[in-house]
mmCIF file of C-alpha atoms in Angstrom:
data_model
loop_
_atom_site.group_PDB
_atom_site.id
_atom_site.type_symbol
_atom_site.label_atom_id
_atom_site.label_comp_id
_atom_site.label_asym_id
_atom_site.label_seq_id
_atom_site.Cartn_x
_atom_site.Cartn_y
_atom_site.Cartn_z
ATOM 1 C CA MET A 1 171.528 205.133 92.928
ATOM 2 C CA ALA A 2 171.570 208.520 91.265
ATOM 3 C CA THR A 3 173.112 208.730 87.790
ATOM 4 C CA LYS A 4 175.958 211.199 88.059
ATOM 5 C CA GLY A 5 179.338 211.845 86.502
ATOM 6 C CA THR A 6 181.987 209.285 87.359
ATOM 7 C CA LEU A 7 185.328 210.204 88.908
ATOM 8 C CA ASP A 8 188.460 208.288 87.983
ATOM 9 C CA GLU A 9 188.823 207.045 91.548
ATOM 10 C CA THR A 10 186.524 206.725 94.548
ATOM 11 C CA VAL A 11 187.408 208.920 97.517
ATOM 12 C CA ILE A 12 186.570 208.224 101.156
ATOM 13 C CA LEU A 13 185.469 211.066 103.407
ATOM 14 C CA GLY A 14 185.329 210.104 107.079
ATOM 15 C CA PHE A 15 183.652 211.904 109.975
ATOM 16 C CA GLY A 16 184.940 211.148 113.473
ATOM 17 C CA SER A 17 184.845 212.833 116.863
ATOM 18 C CA GLY A 18 188.130 212.957 118.713
ATOM 19 C CA GLY A 19 186.844 214.150 122.064
ATOM 20 C CA LYS A 20 183.373 214.212 123.560
ATOM 21 C CA GLY A 21 180.305 212.880 121.767
ATOM 22 C CA GLY A 22 177.341 214.980 120.711
ATOM 23 C CA VAL A 23 179.381 217.385 118.577
ATOM 24 C CA GLY A 24 177.240 217.078 115.454
ATOM 25 C CA LYS A 25 179.352 214.474 113.646
ATOM 26 C CA SER A 26 176.416 212.634 112.063
ATOM 27 C CA THR A 27 174.660 215.884 111.130
ATOM 28 C CA LEU A 28 177.748 217.049 109.239
ATOM 29 C CA ALA A 29 178.176 213.659 107.557
ATOM 30 C CA VAL A 30 174.579 213.528 106.292
ATOM 31 C CA ALA A 31 174.686 217.154 105.122
ATOM 32 C CA ALA A 32 177.905 216.461 103.213
ATOM 33 C CA ALA A 33 176.398 213.388 101.553
ATOM 34 C CA ARG A 34 173.259 215.350 100.654
ATOM 35 C CA ILE A 35 175.225 218.194 99.017
ATOM 36 C CA LEU A 36 177.827 216.026 97.269
ATOM 37 C CA ALA A 37 175.058 213.829 95.833
ATOM 38 C CA GLU A 38 173.814 216.757 93.752
ATOM 39 C CA ASP A 39 176.510 216.008 91.183
ATOM 40 C CA LEU A 40 178.368 212.886 92.358
ATOM 41 C CA ARG A 41 177.490 209.258 93.116
ATOM 42 C CA VAL A 42 177.564 209.021 96.916
ATOM 43 C CA LEU A 43 177.352 206.207 99.441
ATOM 44 C CA LEU A 44 176.908 206.998 103.132
ATOM 45 C CA VAL A 45 178.324 204.254 105.354
ATOM 46 C CA ASN A 46 177.125 204.262 108.947
ATOM 47 C CA SER A 47 179.491 202.595 111.396
ATOM 48 C CA ASP A 48 178.175 204.336 114.516
ATOM 49 C CA SER A 49 176.141 202.027 116.761
ATOM 50 C CA VAL A 50 173.952 204.985 117.814
ATOM 51 C CA ARG A 51 172.687 205.063 114.180
ATOM 52 C CA THR A 52 171.650 208.720 114.224
ATOM 53 C CA ALA A 53 172.141 209.027 110.470
ATOM 54 C CA VAL A 54 170.343 205.770 109.699
ATOM 55 C CA ARG A 55 167.244 206.647 111.699
ATOM 56 C CA LEU A 56 167.048 210.094 110.099
ATOM 57 C CA ILE A 57 167.390 208.809 106.546
ATOM 58 C CA LYS A 58 164.909 205.965 106.989
ATOM 59 C CA ARG A 59 162.258 208.426 108.242
ATOM 60 C CA GLY A 60 162.858 210.807 105.350
ATOM 61 C CA ARG A 61 161.817 210.975 101.719
ATOM 62 C CA ASP A 62 164.113 209.783 98.944
ATOM 63 C CA GLU A 63 164.414 213.226 97.361
ATOM 64 C CA HIS A 64 165.840 214.596 100.621
ATOM 65 C CA PHE A 65 168.527 211.900 100.752
ATOM 66 C CA PRO A 66 169.602 211.267 97.111
ATOM 67 C CA PHE A 67 172.388 208.843 97.951
ATOM 68 C CA ASP A 68 172.798 205.207 98.930
ATOM 69 C CA LEU A 69 173.021 204.061 102.551
ATOM 70 C CA ALA A 70 174.938 201.150 104.050
ATOM 71 C CA ASP A 71 174.474 200.328 107.732
ATOM 72 C CA ALA A 72 177.827 198.718 108.441
ATOM 73 C CA VAL A 73 178.533 198.887 112.164
ATOM 74 C CA ASP A 74 181.813 197.067 112.930
ATOM 75 C CA GLU A 75 182.452 196.463 109.208
ATOM 76 C CA LEU A 76 184.928 199.221 108.410
ATOM 77 C CA ASP A 77 187.328 196.622 107.031
ATOM 78 C CA ARG A 78 185.084 196.504 103.938
ATOM 79 C CA LEU A 79 185.914 200.086 102.941
ATOM 80 C CA PRO A 80 188.927 199.229 100.753
ATOM 81 C CA GLU A 81 186.686 196.762 98.898
ATOM 82 C CA LEU A 82 184.038 199.454 98.339
ATOM 83 C CA ARG A 83 186.671 201.915 97.134
ATOM 84 C CA HIS A 84 187.625 199.585 94.285
ATOM 85 C CA SER A 85 184.045 198.745 93.262
ATOM 86 C CA ASN A 86 183.740 201.827 90.976
ATOM 87 C CA ASP A 87 180.086 202.167 91.995
ATOM 88 C CA TYR A 88 180.569 205.484 93.789
ATOM 89 C CA ASP A 89 182.498 208.712 93.432
ATOM 90 C CA VAL A 90 182.481 209.495 97.168
ATOM 91 C CA ILE A 91 181.995 207.255 100.190
ATOM 92 C CA VAL A 92 181.039 209.258 103.279
ATOM 93 C CA VAL A 93 181.677 207.362 106.525
ATOM 94 C CA ASP A 94 179.992 208.218 109.819
ATOM 95 C CA LEU A 95 182.500 206.742 112.266
ATOM 96 C CA PRO A 96 181.742 205.402 115.753
ATOM 97 C CA GLY A 97 181.355 208.268 118.241
ATOM 98 C CA THR A 98 184.035 208.246 120.909
ATOM 99 C CA LYS A 99 184.427 204.487 120.894
ATOM 100 C CA ALA A 100 187.990 203.401 121.616
ATOM 101 C CA GLY A 101 189.859 202.637 118.425
ATOM 102 C CA ALA A 102 187.429 204.543 116.170
ATOM 103 C CA PHE A 103 190.155 206.722 114.694
ATOM 104 C CA GLU A 104 192.598 203.855 114.419
ATOM 105 C CA SER A 105 190.096 201.730 112.477
ATOM 106 C CA MET A 106 189.789 204.519 109.920
ATOM 107 C CA LEU A 107 193.418 205.534 109.823
ATOM 108 C CA THR A 108 195.059 202.268 108.900
ATOM 109 C CA GLY A 109 193.958 199.626 106.422
ATOM 110 C CA HIS A 110 195.253 196.130 105.808
ATOM 111 C CA ASP A 111 198.218 197.519 103.869
ATOM 112 C CA GLY A 112 199.171 199.870 106.713
ATOM 113 C CA LYS A 113 198.040 202.930 104.773
ATOM 114 C CA PRO A 114 195.244 205.304 105.839
ATOM 115 C CA ILE A 115 191.800 204.296 104.601
ATOM 116 C CA ALA A 116 190.310 207.782 104.494
ATOM 117 C CA ASP A 117 191.340 210.408 101.967
ATOM 118 C CA LEU A 118 190.097 213.089 104.365
ATOM 119 C CA LEU A 119 189.039 212.805 107.995
ATOM 120 C CA VAL A 120 186.642 215.511 109.206
ATOM 121 C CA ILE A 121 186.815 216.073 112.963
ATOM 122 C CA PRO A 122 184.089 218.304 114.431
ATOM 123 C CA SER A 123 184.474 219.942 117.820
ATOM 124 C CA ARG A 124 182.822 222.711 119.741
ATOM 125 C CA ALA A 125 185.058 225.762 119.833
ATOM 126 C CA GLU A 126 185.404 226.139 123.603
ATOM 127 C CA PHE A 127 188.847 225.244 124.969
ATOM 128 C CA ILE A 128 187.481 222.617 127.371
ATOM 129 C CA GLU A 129 185.953 220.824 124.359
ATOM 130 C CA LEU A 130 188.898 221.353 122.022
ATOM 131 C CA GLU A 131 191.543 220.037 124.401
ATOM 132 C CA ALA A 132 190.708 216.328 124.018
ATOM 133 C CA THR A 133 190.149 216.679 120.273
ATOM 134 C CA ILE A 134 193.536 218.304 119.724
ATOM 135 C CA GLU A 135 195.191 215.581 121.789
ATOM 136 C CA SER A 136 193.657 212.948 119.481
ATOM 137 C CA ILE A 137 194.831 214.855 116.413
ATOM 138 C CA ASP A 138 198.367 215.161 117.812
ATOM 139 C CA THR A 139 198.683 211.549 118.964
ATOM 140 C CA ALA A 140 196.688 209.578 116.362
ATOM 141 C CA VAL A 141 195.865 211.553 113.228
ATOM 142 C CA ILE A 142 199.022 213.541 112.477
ATOM 143 C CA PRO A 143 201.408 210.598 113.119
ATOM 144 C CA ALA A 144 199.374 208.478 110.676
ATOM 145 C CA GLY A 145 199.850 211.104 107.974
ATOM 146 C CA ILE A 146 196.182 211.269 107.073
ATOM 147 C CA PRO A 147 194.714 214.496 105.680
ATOM 148 C CA TYR A 148 192.232 215.899 108.178
ATOM 149 C CA LEU A 149 190.120 218.966 108.800
ATOM 150 C CA LEU A 150 189.047 220.212 112.208
ATOM 151 C CA VAL A 151 185.604 221.838 112.010
ATOM 152 C CA LEU A 152 184.478 224.238 114.711
ATOM 153 C CA ASN A 153 180.849 223.200 115.014
ATOM 154 C CA GLN A 154 177.818 224.283 117.032
ATOM 155 C CA VAL A 155 179.266 227.759 117.521
ATOM 156 C CA PRO A 156 176.874 230.130 119.364
ATOM 157 C CA THR A 157 176.414 233.391 117.475
ATOM 158 C CA LYS A 158 177.644 235.392 120.469
ATOM 159 C CA ARG A 159 180.840 233.300 120.603
ATOM 160 C CA ARG A 160 181.881 233.546 116.931
ATOM 161 C CA ASP A 161 184.655 236.049 117.651
ATOM 162 C CA ARG A 162 186.063 233.750 120.327
ATOM 163 C CA ALA A 163 185.837 230.772 117.967
ATOM 164 C CA MET A 164 187.774 232.696 115.310
ATOM 165 C CA GLN A 165 190.463 233.494 117.887
ATOM 166 C CA HIS A 166 190.782 229.800 118.753
ATOM 167 C CA ARG A 167 190.950 228.945 115.047
ATOM 168 C CA GLU A 168 193.884 231.292 114.493
ATOM 169 C CA THR A 169 195.652 230.106 117.662
ATOM 170 C CA LEU A 170 195.448 226.495 116.485
ATOM 171 C CA ARG A 171 196.703 227.408 113.028
ATOM 172 C CA ASN A 172 199.730 229.175 114.492
ATOM 173 C CA ARG A 173 200.899 226.870 117.282
ATOM 174 C CA LYS A 174 204.552 227.468 118.115
ATOM 175 C CA HIS A 175 205.578 224.227 119.827
ATOM 176 C CA HIS A 176 203.401 221.759 117.906
ATOM 177 C CA ALA A 177 202.424 221.225 114.302
ATOM 178 C CA PRO A 178 199.798 223.724 113.108
ATOM 179 C CA VAL A 179 196.260 222.358 113.183
ATOM 180 C CA VAL A 180 194.313 222.295 109.915
ATOM 181 C CA VAL A 181 191.104 224.131 110.790
ATOM 182 C CA ALA A 182 188.216 224.858 108.439
ATOM 183 C CA ASP A 183 187.614 228.454 107.433
ATOM 184 C CA THR A 184 183.878 227.865 107.802
ATOM 185 C CA LEU A 185 182.349 228.069 111.269
ATOM 186 C CA ILE A 186 179.105 226.149 111.732
ATOM 187 C CA THR A 187 176.565 228.054 113.796
ATOM 188 C CA TYR A 188 174.605 226.466 116.624
ATOM 189 C CA SER A 189 170.896 226.673 115.835
ATOM 190 C CA ALA A 190 167.661 225.026 116.940
ATOM 191 C CA THR A 191 166.851 224.827 113.219
ATOM 192 C CA TYR A 192 168.989 221.688 113.098
ATOM 193 C CA PHE A 193 166.648 220.068 115.641
ATOM 194 C CA ASP A 194 163.632 221.195 113.592
ATOM 195 C CA ALA A 195 165.168 219.695 110.454
ATOM 196 C CA HIS A 196 165.847 216.393 112.203
ATOM 197 C CA GLU A 197 162.259 216.273 113.479
ATOM 198 C CA ALA A 198 161.053 216.919 109.923
ATOM 199 C CA ALA A 199 163.289 214.067 108.662
ATOM 200 C CA MET A 200 165.515 216.197 106.457
ATOM 201 C CA THR A 201 168.707 218.248 106.543
ATOM 202 C CA VAL A 202 168.744 222.044 106.749
ATOM 203 C CA ILE A 203 169.465 221.957 102.996
ATOM 204 C CA ASP A 204 165.838 221.015 102.347
ATOM 205 C CA MET A 205 164.124 223.034 105.067
ATOM 206 C CA PRO A 206 161.460 225.171 103.355
ATOM 207 C CA GLY A 207 161.428 228.945 103.259
ATOM 208 C CA VAL A 208 163.406 231.132 100.868
ATOM 209 C CA HIS A 209 164.170 233.688 103.571
ATOM 210 C CA SER A 210 164.258 231.393 106.583
ATOM 211 C CA TYR A 211 167.241 231.108 108.911
ATOM 212 C CA ALA A 212 167.814 227.702 107.343
ATOM 213 C CA ARG A 213 169.209 229.373 104.219
ATOM 214 C CA GLY A 214 172.080 230.855 106.216
ATOM 215 C CA LEU A 215 172.814 227.440 107.744
ATOM 216 C CA GLU A 216 172.630 225.863 104.289
ATOM 217 C CA ALA A 217 175.164 228.390 103.021
ATOM 218 C CA GLU A 218 177.546 227.416 105.834
ATOM 219 C CA GLN A 219 177.202 223.704 105.041
ATOM 220 C CA ARG A 220 177.798 224.324 101.334
ATOM 221 C CA ALA A 221 180.863 226.438 102.085
ATOM 222 C CA LEU A 222 182.215 223.643 104.290
ATOM 223 C CA VAL A 223 181.612 221.030 101.585
ATOM 224 C CA ASP A 224 183.508 223.284 99.167
ATOM 225 C CA GLU A 225 186.457 223.018 101.555
ATOM 226 C CA TYR A 226 186.170 219.209 101.464
ATOM 227 C CA ARG A 227 186.081 219.319 97.666
ATOM 228 C CA THR A 228 189.240 221.407 97.538
ATOM 229 C CA MET A 229 191.147 219.094 99.874
ATOM 230 C CA LEU A 230 189.942 216.000 98.013
ATOM 231 C CA ARG A 231 190.528 217.603 94.596
ATOM 232 C CA LEU A 232 186.932 216.987 93.590
ATOM 233 C CA PRO A 233 185.289 218.968 90.796
ATOM 234 C CA ALA A 234 183.793 222.298 91.793
ATOM 235 C CA ALA A 235 180.119 222.170 92.715
ATOM 236 C CA ARG A 236 177.547 222.791 90.042
ATOM 237 C CA ARG A 237 175.607 225.670 91.574
ATOM 238 C CA ARG A 238 171.860 225.407 91.298
#
């Protein structure tokens, strides 16, 4: 476990997909853990039976994944216990993909209160992809009163303008509650596949001027949004 500054209270940051699978949920979760671990004590809990995050981390080098890992499929009920252990500042949870009840298991603990302090919900920005995700937000997340952030992920460069239009439409819905959408758009890039093959995140992909640096900047900007919503200290820039 890295020695970092201790927060007064552990926060839980969950990553769940509300619609189709394959939207980059695990990639975002691992990147968040990697960045947050630069100045906080972080535990990544995998509860997804596909174990994308676990396989990546176990293939990689310790310096590329400076946080602890718990493979806890079907053991989400242990999260309240971990929160009160004082061993970590942030617990990042990679939730089951589109498994029935995945959101519900994260939203409500034994005391009837939400487990997560922030639920990150990635989705592609096309309407056909967003539709099911927004339905899950409207029917499960908002009624539970949990803070959440919809992230428009895997956005093709040529579709960024369209993604920004969808972001503003969701933020300004007239007949439903506005959707909380991240300012940061995450670009679709084959560099993510290259990073996975190299057993690292885009944060550690080599090359000062490589395309990976632009992707890293996006991930860091997104983590800054998490920090703001969770009231975490500002990042210590390297």
